[in-house]
Amino acid sequence: MIQAKNIHKYYGNLQVLKGVNIAIKKGEIVSIVGASGAGKTTLLHILGTLDQASTNEDFELVINNTNINTLKDKTLAKFRNEHLGFIFQFHQLLPEFTAIENVCLPAFIKGTKKSDAEKRAKELLDFLGLSHRYNHKPNELSGGEQQRVAVARALINNPDLIFADEPSGNLDSESAENLHNLFFKLRDEFGQTFVIVTHNEDLADMADRKLTMVDGLIVDN
Ligand SMILES: Nc1ncnc2c1ncn2[C@@H]1O[C@H](COP(=O)(O)OP(=O)(O)OP(=O)(O)O)[C@@H](O)[C@H]1O
Ligand SMILES: [Mg+2]
């Protein structure tokens, strides 16, 4: 599902990623742990095609048999919309839109019919325990509720690959456990692949594989 070689990232003179190699199979749930500042979010953004690696000759990023380096902006955006889902630390919901509208956005961008998108959005929100919050705007929702709306938004296009950065960071332990179980359920039912950055040890240990980042590199456990 993901083949990445020799990822480097510099911010000015600061070298944040120092040649990361990573290979992830379809249907695998991989967790990435490591100290604050180790480069986890930076790596996730590059793997998720949201940020670019610093150029070097041996860099390669192949997702779902597509060589990402060769895609131009528009095709890349389409690829991202159709194949990738994102759940971030800061959920970045649009403030003027209701929960259900936020969830539907990626489906509308893809061209899904409004009624179909809304049906799927409601299923996801129900599943995440938000059936009573369809029409609330983000500032009328708690942090954990906003996080769950962001999860539903990430899942609406049934992405092959989901990137999550501290997905349960804002949740109480019960909601966190539900969310973690949801990831495994989705993988078992639909074969979705997950790359999850987390400080939650339970989640990290539940994964099929736990990778540890130290100072810009993935180290062997
Ligand atoms: N846009 C930027 N410009 C300059 N430095 C940056 C930028 N983004 C991140 N960094 C630096 O890169 C390093 C890695 O950041 P990153 O966000 O990847 O860490 P992280 O492992 O996700 O940490 P945390 O667990 O705290 O989220 C940090 O030292 C950070 O200060
Ligand atoms: Mg981070």
PDB file of C-alpha atoms and ligand atoms in Angstrom:
ATOM      1  CA  MET A   1       0.000   0.000   0.000  1.00  0.00           C
ATOM      2  CA  ILE A   2       2.848   2.414   0.867  1.00  0.00           C
ATOM      3  CA  GLN A   3       6.440   2.161  -0.296  1.00  0.00           C
ATOM      4  CA  ALA A   4       8.555   5.101   0.773  1.00  0.00           C
ATOM      5  CA  LYS A   5      12.304   5.377   0.454  1.00  0.00           C
ATOM      6  CA  ASN A   6      14.771   7.852   1.762  1.00  0.00           C
ATOM      7  CA  ILE A   7      12.498  10.611   2.999  1.00  0.00           C
ATOM      8  CA  HIS A   8      14.429  13.686   4.056  1.00  0.00           C
ATOM      9  CA  LYS A   9      12.948  16.901   5.342  1.00  0.00           C
ATOM     10  CA  TYR A  10      14.732  20.127   6.132  1.00  0.00           C
ATOM     11  CA  TYR A  11      13.229  23.290   7.562  1.00  0.00           C
ATOM     12  CA  GLY A  12      16.006  25.711   6.672  1.00  0.00           C
ATOM     13  CA  ASN A  13      19.099  24.209   8.246  1.00  0.00           C
ATOM     14  CA  LEU A  14      17.082  22.030  10.596  1.00  0.00           C
ATOM     15  CA  GLN A  15      17.036  18.428   9.439  1.00  0.00           C
ATOM     16  CA  VAL A  16      13.806  16.897  10.730  1.00  0.00           C
ATOM     17  CA  LEU A  17      13.690  13.649   8.722  1.00  0.00           C
ATOM     18  CA  LYS A  18      16.975  11.918   8.008  1.00  0.00           C
ATOM     19  CA  GLY A  19      16.219   9.268   5.422  1.00  0.00           C
ATOM     20  CA  VAL A  20      13.100   7.402   6.525  1.00  0.00           C
ATOM     21  CA  ASN A  21      12.203   4.147   4.766  1.00  0.00           C
ATOM     22  CA  ILE A  22       8.805   2.622   5.328  1.00  0.00           C
ATOM     23  CA  ALA A  23       6.713  -0.099   3.737  1.00  0.00           C
ATOM     24  CA  ILE A  24       3.130  -0.755   4.755  1.00  0.00           C
ATOM     25  CA  LYS A  25       0.930  -3.542   3.458  1.00  0.00           C
ATOM     26  CA  LYS A  26      -2.721  -3.267   2.530  1.00  0.00           C
ATOM     27  CA  GLY A  27      -4.943  -3.864   5.554  1.00  0.00           C
ATOM     28  CA  GLU A  28      -2.148  -3.284   8.010  1.00  0.00           C
ATOM     29  CA  ILE A  29      -2.548  -1.069  11.073  1.00  0.00           C
ATOM     30  CA  VAL A  30       0.762   0.560  11.876  1.00  0.00           C
ATOM     31  CA  SER A  31       1.349   2.826  14.831  1.00  0.00           C
ATOM     32  CA  ILE A  32       4.147   5.376  15.040  1.00  0.00           C
ATOM     33  CA  VAL A  33       5.350   6.446  18.454  1.00  0.00           C
ATOM     34  CA  GLY A  34       8.204   8.624  19.640  1.00  0.00           C
ATOM     35  CA  ALA A  35       9.107  11.683  21.643  1.00  0.00           C
ATOM     36  CA  SER A  36       7.655  15.086  20.879  1.00  0.00           C
ATOM     37  CA  GLY A  37       9.656  16.673  18.074  1.00  0.00           C
ATOM     38  CA  ALA A  38      10.917  13.351  16.686  1.00  0.00           C
ATOM     39  CA  GLY A  39       9.304  14.091  13.309  1.00  0.00           C
ATOM     40  CA  LYS A  40       6.136  11.975  13.430  1.00  0.00           C
ATOM     41  CA  THR A  41       3.698  14.587  12.151  1.00  0.00           C
ATOM     42  CA  THR A  42       6.153  15.724   9.497  1.00  0.00           C
ATOM     43  CA  LEU A  43       6.471  12.139   8.272  1.00  0.00           C
ATOM     44  CA  LEU A  44       2.716  11.602   8.280  1.00  0.00           C
ATOM     45  CA  HIS A  45       2.160  14.762   6.221  1.00  0.00           C
ATOM     46  CA  ILE A  46       4.701  13.649   3.633  1.00  0.00           C
ATOM     47  CA  LEU A  47       3.284  10.116   3.431  1.00  0.00           C
ATOM     48  CA  GLY A  48      -0.177  11.666   3.123  1.00  0.00           C
ATOM     49  CA  THR A  49       0.986  13.859   0.206  1.00  0.00           C
ATOM     50  CA  LEU A  50       0.099  17.013   2.133  1.00  0.00           C
ATOM     51  CA  ASP A  51       3.702  18.134   2.349  1.00  0.00           C
ATOM     52  CA  GLN A  52       6.707  17.475   0.161  1.00  0.00           C
ATOM     53  CA  ALA A  53       9.942  15.829   1.133  1.00  0.00           C
ATOM     54  CA  SER A  54      13.102  17.811   0.612  1.00  0.00           C
ATOM     55  CA  THR A  55      14.442  16.805  -2.772  1.00  0.00           C
ATOM     56  CA  ASN A  56      17.034  14.081  -3.072  1.00  0.00           C
ATOM     57  CA  GLU A  57      17.743  11.617  -5.851  1.00  0.00           C
ATOM     58  CA  ASP A  58      16.734   8.422  -4.113  1.00  0.00           C
ATOM     59  CA  PHE A  59      13.435   9.641  -2.709  1.00  0.00           C
ATOM     60  CA  GLU A  60      10.457   7.549  -3.687  1.00  0.00           C
ATOM     61  CA  LEU A  61       6.824   7.502  -2.556  1.00  0.00           C
ATOM     62  CA  VAL A  62       4.460   4.947  -4.027  1.00  0.00           C
ATOM     63  CA  ILE A  63       0.916   4.655  -2.682  1.00  0.00           C
ATOM     64  CA  ASN A  64      -1.507   2.099  -4.032  1.00  0.00           C
ATOM     65  CA  ASN A  65       0.810   1.464  -6.987  1.00  0.00           C
ATOM     66  CA  THR A  66       0.794   5.162  -7.879  1.00  0.00           C
ATOM     67  CA  ASN A  67       4.101   6.985  -7.969  1.00  0.00           C
ATOM     68  CA  ILE A  68       3.234  10.173  -6.126  1.00  0.00           C
ATOM     69  CA  ASN A  69       6.256  12.065  -7.451  1.00  0.00           C
ATOM     70  CA  THR A  70       4.836  12.049 -10.942  1.00  0.00           C
ATOM     71  CA  LEU A  71       1.429  13.525 -10.068  1.00  0.00           C
ATOM     72  CA  LYS A  72       0.701  17.182 -10.741  1.00  0.00           C
ATOM     73  CA  ASP A  73      -1.361  19.302  -8.335  1.00  0.00           C
ATOM     74  CA  LYS A  74      -4.818  18.527  -9.722  1.00  0.00           C
ATOM     75  CA  THR A  75      -4.313  14.793 -10.131  1.00  0.00           C
ATOM     76  CA  LEU A  76      -2.690  14.670  -6.740  1.00  0.00           C
ATOM     77  CA  ALA A  77      -5.682  16.401  -5.132  1.00  0.00           C
ATOM     78  CA  LYS A  78      -8.034  13.958  -6.835  1.00  0.00           C
ATOM     79  CA  PHE A  79      -5.933  10.998  -5.727  1.00  0.00           C
ATOM     80  CA  ARG A  80      -5.947  12.306  -2.168  1.00  0.00           C
ATOM     81  CA  ASN A  81      -9.708  12.896  -2.163  1.00  0.00           C
ATOM     82  CA  GLU A  82     -10.473   9.417  -3.460  1.00  0.00           C
ATOM     83  CA  HIS A  83      -7.909   7.260  -1.705  1.00  0.00           C
ATOM     84  CA  LEU A  84      -6.721   8.946   1.470  1.00  0.00           C
ATOM     85  CA  GLY A  85      -8.409   9.940   4.715  1.00  0.00           C
ATOM     86  CA  PHE A  86      -6.969  12.188   7.409  1.00  0.00           C
ATOM     87  CA  ILE A  87      -7.650  12.516  11.101  1.00  0.00           C
ATOM     88  CA  PHE A  88      -5.566  15.205  12.721  1.00  0.00           C
ATOM     89  CA  GLN A  89      -4.601  16.430  16.135  1.00  0.00           C
ATOM     90  CA  PHE A  90      -6.331  19.718  15.344  1.00  0.00           C
ATOM     91  CA  HIS A  91      -9.426  18.660  13.526  1.00  0.00           C
ATOM     92  CA  GLN A  92      -9.786  21.630  11.184  1.00  0.00           C
ATOM     93  CA  LEU A  93     -13.542  21.521  10.789  1.00  0.00           C
ATOM     94  CA  LEU A  94     -15.086  24.415   8.895  1.00  0.00           C
ATOM     95  CA  PRO A  95     -16.753  26.690  11.474  1.00  0.00           C
ATOM     96  CA  GLU A  96     -19.699  27.860   9.333  1.00  0.00           C
ATOM     97  CA  PHE A  97     -20.816  24.350   8.508  1.00  0.00           C
ATOM     98  CA  THR A  98     -22.791  21.891  10.604  1.00  0.00           C
ATOM     99  CA  ALA A  99     -21.450  18.508  11.636  1.00  0.00           C
ATOM    100  CA  ILE A 100     -23.213  16.748   8.823  1.00  0.00           C
ATOM    101  CA  GLU A 101     -22.075  19.314   6.244  1.00  0.00           C
ATOM    102  CA  ASN A 102     -18.481  19.006   7.406  1.00  0.00           C
ATOM    103  CA  VAL A 103     -18.667  15.237   7.072  1.00  0.00           C
ATOM    104  CA  CYS A 104     -20.197  15.451   3.583  1.00  0.00           C
ATOM    105  CA  LEU A 105     -17.606  17.842   2.108  1.00  0.00           C
ATOM    106  CA  PRO A 106     -15.121  15.258   0.788  1.00  0.00           C
ATOM    107  CA  ALA A 107     -18.032  13.353  -0.766  1.00  0.00           C
ATOM    108  CA  PHE A 108     -19.325  16.516  -2.479  1.00  0.00           C
ATOM    109  CA  ILE A 109     -15.836  17.233  -3.800  1.00  0.00           C
ATOM    110  CA  LYS A 110     -15.769  13.718  -5.208  1.00  0.00           C
ATOM    111  CA  GLY A 111     -19.135  14.326  -6.897  1.00  0.00           C
ATOM    112  CA  THR A 112     -21.312  12.059  -4.757  1.00  0.00           C
ATOM    113  CA  LYS A 113     -25.043  12.837  -4.883  1.00  0.00           C
ATOM    114  CA  LYS A 114     -26.211  14.956  -1.933  1.00  0.00           C
ATOM    115  CA  SER A 115     -28.741  12.407  -0.702  1.00  0.00           C
ATOM    116  CA  ASP A 116     -26.200   9.569  -0.856  1.00  0.00           C
ATOM    117  CA  ALA A 117     -23.550  11.629   0.926  1.00  0.00           C
ATOM    118  CA  GLU A 118     -25.958  12.631   3.676  1.00  0.00           C
ATOM    119  CA  LYS A 119     -27.121   9.065   4.169  1.00  0.00           C
ATOM    120  CA  ARG A 120     -23.555   7.853   4.583  1.00  0.00           C
ATOM    121  CA  ALA A 121     -22.688  10.831   6.824  1.00  0.00           C
ATOM    122  CA  LYS A 122     -25.603   9.994   9.104  1.00  0.00           C
ATOM    123  CA  GLU A 123     -24.554   6.342   9.304  1.00  0.00           C
ATOM    124  CA  LEU A 124     -21.062   7.378  10.329  1.00  0.00           C
ATOM    125  CA  LEU A 125     -22.222   9.995  12.822  1.00  0.00           C
ATOM    126  CA  ASP A 126     -24.667   7.499  14.330  1.00  0.00           C
ATOM    127  CA  PHE A 127     -21.925   4.953  14.630  1.00  0.00           C
ATOM    128  CA  LEU A 128     -19.753   7.507  16.394  1.00  0.00           C
ATOM    129  CA  GLY A 129     -22.503   8.382  18.856  1.00  0.00           C
ATOM    130  CA  LEU A 130     -23.424  11.747  17.336  1.00  0.00           C
ATOM    131  CA  SER A 131     -26.938  11.141  16.056  1.00  0.00           C
ATOM    132  CA  HIS A 132     -28.154  13.972  18.290  1.00  0.00           C
ATOM    133  CA  ARG A 133     -25.609  16.459  16.924  1.00  0.00           C
ATOM    134  CA  TYR A 134     -26.120  16.446  13.130  1.00  0.00           C
ATOM    135  CA  ASN A 135     -26.901  20.142  12.924  1.00  0.00           C
ATOM    136  CA  HIS A 136     -24.486  21.537  15.454  1.00  0.00           C
ATOM    137  CA  LYS A 137     -21.652  23.737  14.276  1.00  0.00           C
ATOM    138  CA  PRO A 138     -18.123  23.004  15.533  1.00  0.00           C
ATOM    139  CA  ASN A 139     -18.225  25.722  18.220  1.00  0.00           C
ATOM    140  CA  GLU A 140     -21.392  24.101  19.590  1.00  0.00           C
ATOM    141  CA  LEU A 141     -19.612  20.763  20.005  1.00  0.00           C
ATOM    142  CA  SER A 142     -17.196  19.553  22.644  1.00  0.00           C
ATOM    143  CA  GLY A 143     -13.597  18.840  21.671  1.00  0.00           C
ATOM    144  CA  GLY A 144     -14.205  15.108  21.610  1.00  0.00           C
ATOM    145  CA  GLU A 145     -17.356  15.525  19.541  1.00  0.00           C
ATOM    146  CA  GLN A 146     -15.466  17.653  17.037  1.00  0.00           C
ATOM    147  CA  GLN A 147     -12.832  14.947  16.881  1.00  0.00           C
ATOM    148  CA  ARG A 148     -15.470  12.340  16.070  1.00  0.00           C
ATOM    149  CA  VAL A 149     -16.964  14.544  13.346  1.00  0.00           C
ATOM    150  CA  ALA A 150     -13.468  14.761  11.865  1.00  0.00           C
ATOM    151  CA  VAL A 151     -13.230  10.972  11.976  1.00  0.00           C
ATOM    152  CA  ALA A 152     -16.531  10.641  10.106  1.00  0.00           C
ATOM    153  CA  ARG A 153     -15.294  13.165   7.538  1.00  0.00           C
ATOM    154  CA  ALA A 154     -12.106  11.131   7.045  1.00  0.00           C
ATOM    155  CA  LEU A 155     -14.110   7.984   6.395  1.00  0.00           C
ATOM    156  CA  ILE A 156     -16.901   9.212   4.155  1.00  0.00           C
ATOM    157  CA  ASN A 157     -15.215   8.406   0.842  1.00  0.00           C
ATOM    158  CA  ASN A 158     -14.181   4.954   2.080  1.00  0.00           C
ATOM    159  CA  PRO A 159     -10.489   5.717   1.672  1.00  0.00           C
ATOM    160  CA  ASP A 160      -8.025   2.868   1.146  1.00  0.00           C
ATOM    161  CA  LEU A 161      -5.576   4.457   3.503  1.00  0.00           C
ATOM    162  CA  ILE A 162      -6.182   6.511   6.637  1.00  0.00           C
ATOM    163  CA  PHE A 163      -3.609   8.717   8.313  1.00  0.00           C
ATOM    164  CA  ALA A 164      -4.305   9.661  11.887  1.00  0.00           C
ATOM    165  CA  ASP A 165      -2.323  12.008  14.106  1.00  0.00           C
ATOM    166  CA  GLU A 166      -3.289  11.607  17.768  1.00  0.00           C
ATOM    167  CA  PRO A 167      -6.830  10.577  16.790  1.00  0.00           C
ATOM    168  CA  SER A 168      -7.930   9.963  20.356  1.00  0.00           C
ATOM    169  CA  GLY A 169      -5.993  12.832  21.921  1.00  0.00           C
ATOM    170  CA  ASN A 170      -9.137  14.742  22.898  1.00  0.00           C
ATOM    171  CA  LEU A 171     -11.299  11.807  23.905  1.00  0.00           C
ATOM    172  CA  ASP A 172     -12.204  10.317  27.262  1.00  0.00           C
ATOM    173  CA  SER A 173     -11.051   6.743  27.719  1.00  0.00           C
ATOM    174  CA  GLU A 174     -14.358   5.179  26.703  1.00  0.00           C
ATOM    175  CA  SER A 175     -14.691   7.217  23.493  1.00  0.00           C
ATOM    176  CA  ALA A 176     -11.026   6.552  22.741  1.00  0.00           C
ATOM    177  CA  GLU A 177     -11.549   2.834  23.095  1.00  0.00           C
ATOM    178  CA  ASN A 178     -14.616   2.972  20.836  1.00  0.00           C
ATOM    179  CA  LEU A 179     -12.649   4.858  18.218  1.00  0.00           C
ATOM    180  CA  HIS A 180      -9.758   2.418  18.366  1.00  0.00           C
ATOM    181  CA  ASN A 181     -12.155  -0.497  18.006  1.00  0.00           C
ATOM    182  CA  LEU A 182     -13.715   1.243  15.017  1.00  0.00           C
ATOM    183  CA  PHE A 183     -10.344   1.330  13.267  1.00  0.00           C
ATOM    184  CA  PHE A 184      -9.952  -2.414  13.689  1.00  0.00           C
ATOM    185  CA  LYS A 185     -13.513  -3.079  12.614  1.00  0.00           C
ATOM    186  CA  LEU A 186     -13.011  -1.052   9.434  1.00  0.00           C
ATOM    187  CA  ARG A 187      -9.824  -2.893   8.694  1.00  0.00           C
ATOM    188  CA  ASP A 188     -11.445  -6.275   9.241  1.00  0.00           C
ATOM    189  CA  GLU A 189     -14.553  -5.449   7.203  1.00  0.00           C
ATOM    190  CA  PHE A 190     -13.169  -3.296   4.418  1.00  0.00           C
ATOM    191  CA  GLY A 191      -9.435  -3.965   4.423  1.00  0.00           C
ATOM    192  CA  GLN A 192      -8.594  -0.329   5.092  1.00  0.00           C
ATOM    193  CA  THR A 193      -5.011   0.476   5.987  1.00  0.00           C
ATOM    194  CA  PHE A 194      -4.140   2.737   8.928  1.00  0.00           C
ATOM    195  CA  VAL A 195      -1.052   4.724   9.845  1.00  0.00           C
ATOM    196  CA  ILE A 196      -1.565   6.142  13.304  1.00  0.00           C
ATOM    197  CA  VAL A 197       0.700   8.499  15.207  1.00  0.00           C
ATOM    198  CA  THR A 198      -0.143   8.257  18.873  1.00  0.00           C
ATOM    199  CA  HIS A 199       1.044   8.747  22.408  1.00  0.00           C
ATOM    200  CA  ASN A 200      -1.710   6.363  23.555  1.00  0.00           C
ATOM    201  CA  GLU A 201       0.120   3.204  24.563  1.00  0.00           C
ATOM    202  CA  ASP A 202      -2.943   0.967  24.389  1.00  0.00           C
ATOM    203  CA  LEU A 203      -3.594   2.001  20.803  1.00  0.00           C
ATOM    204  CA  ALA A 204       0.081   1.785  19.850  1.00  0.00           C
ATOM    205  CA  ASP A 205       0.288  -1.741  21.211  1.00  0.00           C
ATOM    206  CA  MET A 206      -2.958  -2.879  19.560  1.00  0.00           C
ATOM    207  CA  ALA A 207      -1.486  -2.155  16.132  1.00  0.00           C
ATOM    208  CA  ASP A 208      -0.113  -4.931  13.947  1.00  0.00           C
ATOM    209  CA  ARG A 209       3.210  -3.169  13.986  1.00  0.00           C
ATOM    210  CA  LYS A 210       4.575  -0.399  16.173  1.00  0.00           C
ATOM    211  CA  LEU A 211       7.296   1.825  14.743  1.00  0.00           C
ATOM    212  CA  THR A 212       9.359   4.099  16.929  1.00  0.00           C
ATOM    213  CA  MET A 213      10.775   7.386  15.679  1.00  0.00           C
ATOM    214  CA  VAL A 214      13.851   8.849  17.264  1.00  0.00           C
ATOM    215  CA  ASP A 215      15.307  12.102  16.028  1.00  0.00           C
ATOM    216  CA  GLY A 216      14.115  11.897  12.422  1.00  0.00           C
ATOM    217  CA  LEU A 217      14.542   8.175  11.858  1.00  0.00           C
ATOM    218  CA  ILE A 218      12.526   5.024  12.424  1.00  0.00           C
ATOM    219  CA  VAL A 219      14.532   2.779  14.707  1.00  0.00           C
ATOM    220  CA  ASP A 220      14.177  -0.962  15.206  1.00  0.00           C
ATOM    221  CA  ASN A 221      12.253  -1.904  18.281  1.00  0.00           C
TER     222      ASN A 221
HETATM  223  N1  LIG B   1       7.081  24.418   9.565  1.00  0.00           N
HETATM  224  C1  LIG B   1       8.125  24.183  10.361  1.00  0.00           C
HETATM  225  N2  LIG B   1       9.188  25.005  10.362  1.00  0.00           N
HETATM  226  C2  LIG B   1      10.255  24.774  11.152  1.00  0.00           C
HETATM  227  N3  LIG B   1      10.381  23.713  11.975  1.00  0.00           N
HETATM  228  C3  LIG B   1       9.362  22.856  12.015  1.00  0.00           C
HETATM  229  C4  LIG B   1       8.182  23.039  11.222  1.00  0.00           C
HETATM  230  N4  LIG B   1       7.332  22.008  11.478  1.00  0.00           N
HETATM  231  C5  LIG B   1       7.941  21.237  12.396  1.00  0.00           C
HETATM  232  N5  LIG B   1       9.157  21.730  12.717  1.00  0.00           N
HETATM  233  C6  LIG B   1      10.119  21.130  13.664  1.00  0.00           C
HETATM  234  O1  LIG B   1      10.351  19.809  13.247  1.00  0.00           O
HETATM  235  C7  LIG B   1      10.475  18.936  14.349  1.00  0.00           C
HETATM  236  C8  LIG B   1       9.537  17.748  14.179  1.00  0.00           C
HETATM  237  O2  LIG B   1       8.199  18.213  14.271  1.00  0.00           O
HETATM  238  P1  LIG B   1       6.952  17.214  14.233  1.00  0.00           P
HETATM  239  O3  LIG B   1       5.746  18.061  14.274  1.00  0.00           O
HETATM  240  O4  LIG B   1       7.105  16.303  13.084  1.00  0.00           O
HETATM  241  O5  LIG B   1       7.163  16.420  15.598  1.00  0.00           O
HETATM  242  P2  LIG B   1       6.258  15.294  16.273  1.00  0.00           P
HETATM  243  O6  LIG B   1       7.095  14.069  16.394  1.00  0.00           O
HETATM  244  O7  LIG B   1       4.981  15.166  15.541  1.00  0.00           O
HETATM  245  O8  LIG B   1       6.013  15.871  17.742  1.00  0.00           O
HETATM  246  P3  LIG B   1       4.673  15.863  18.699  1.00  0.00           P
HETATM  247  O9  LIG B   1       4.659  14.500  19.344  1.00  0.00           O
HETATM  248  O10 LIG B   1       4.976  16.950  19.661  1.00  0.00           O
HETATM  249  O11 LIG B   1       3.485  16.136  17.854  1.00  0.00           O
HETATM  250  C9  LIG B   1      10.198  19.766  15.581  1.00  0.00           C
HETATM  251  O12 LIG B   1      11.423  20.049  16.207  1.00  0.00           O
HETATM  252  C10 LIG B   1       9.541  21.024  15.064  1.00  0.00           C
HETATM  253  O13 LIG B   1       9.881  22.117  15.842  1.00  0.00           O
HETATM  254 MG    MG B   2       2.997  15.690  16.026  1.00  0.00          MG
END
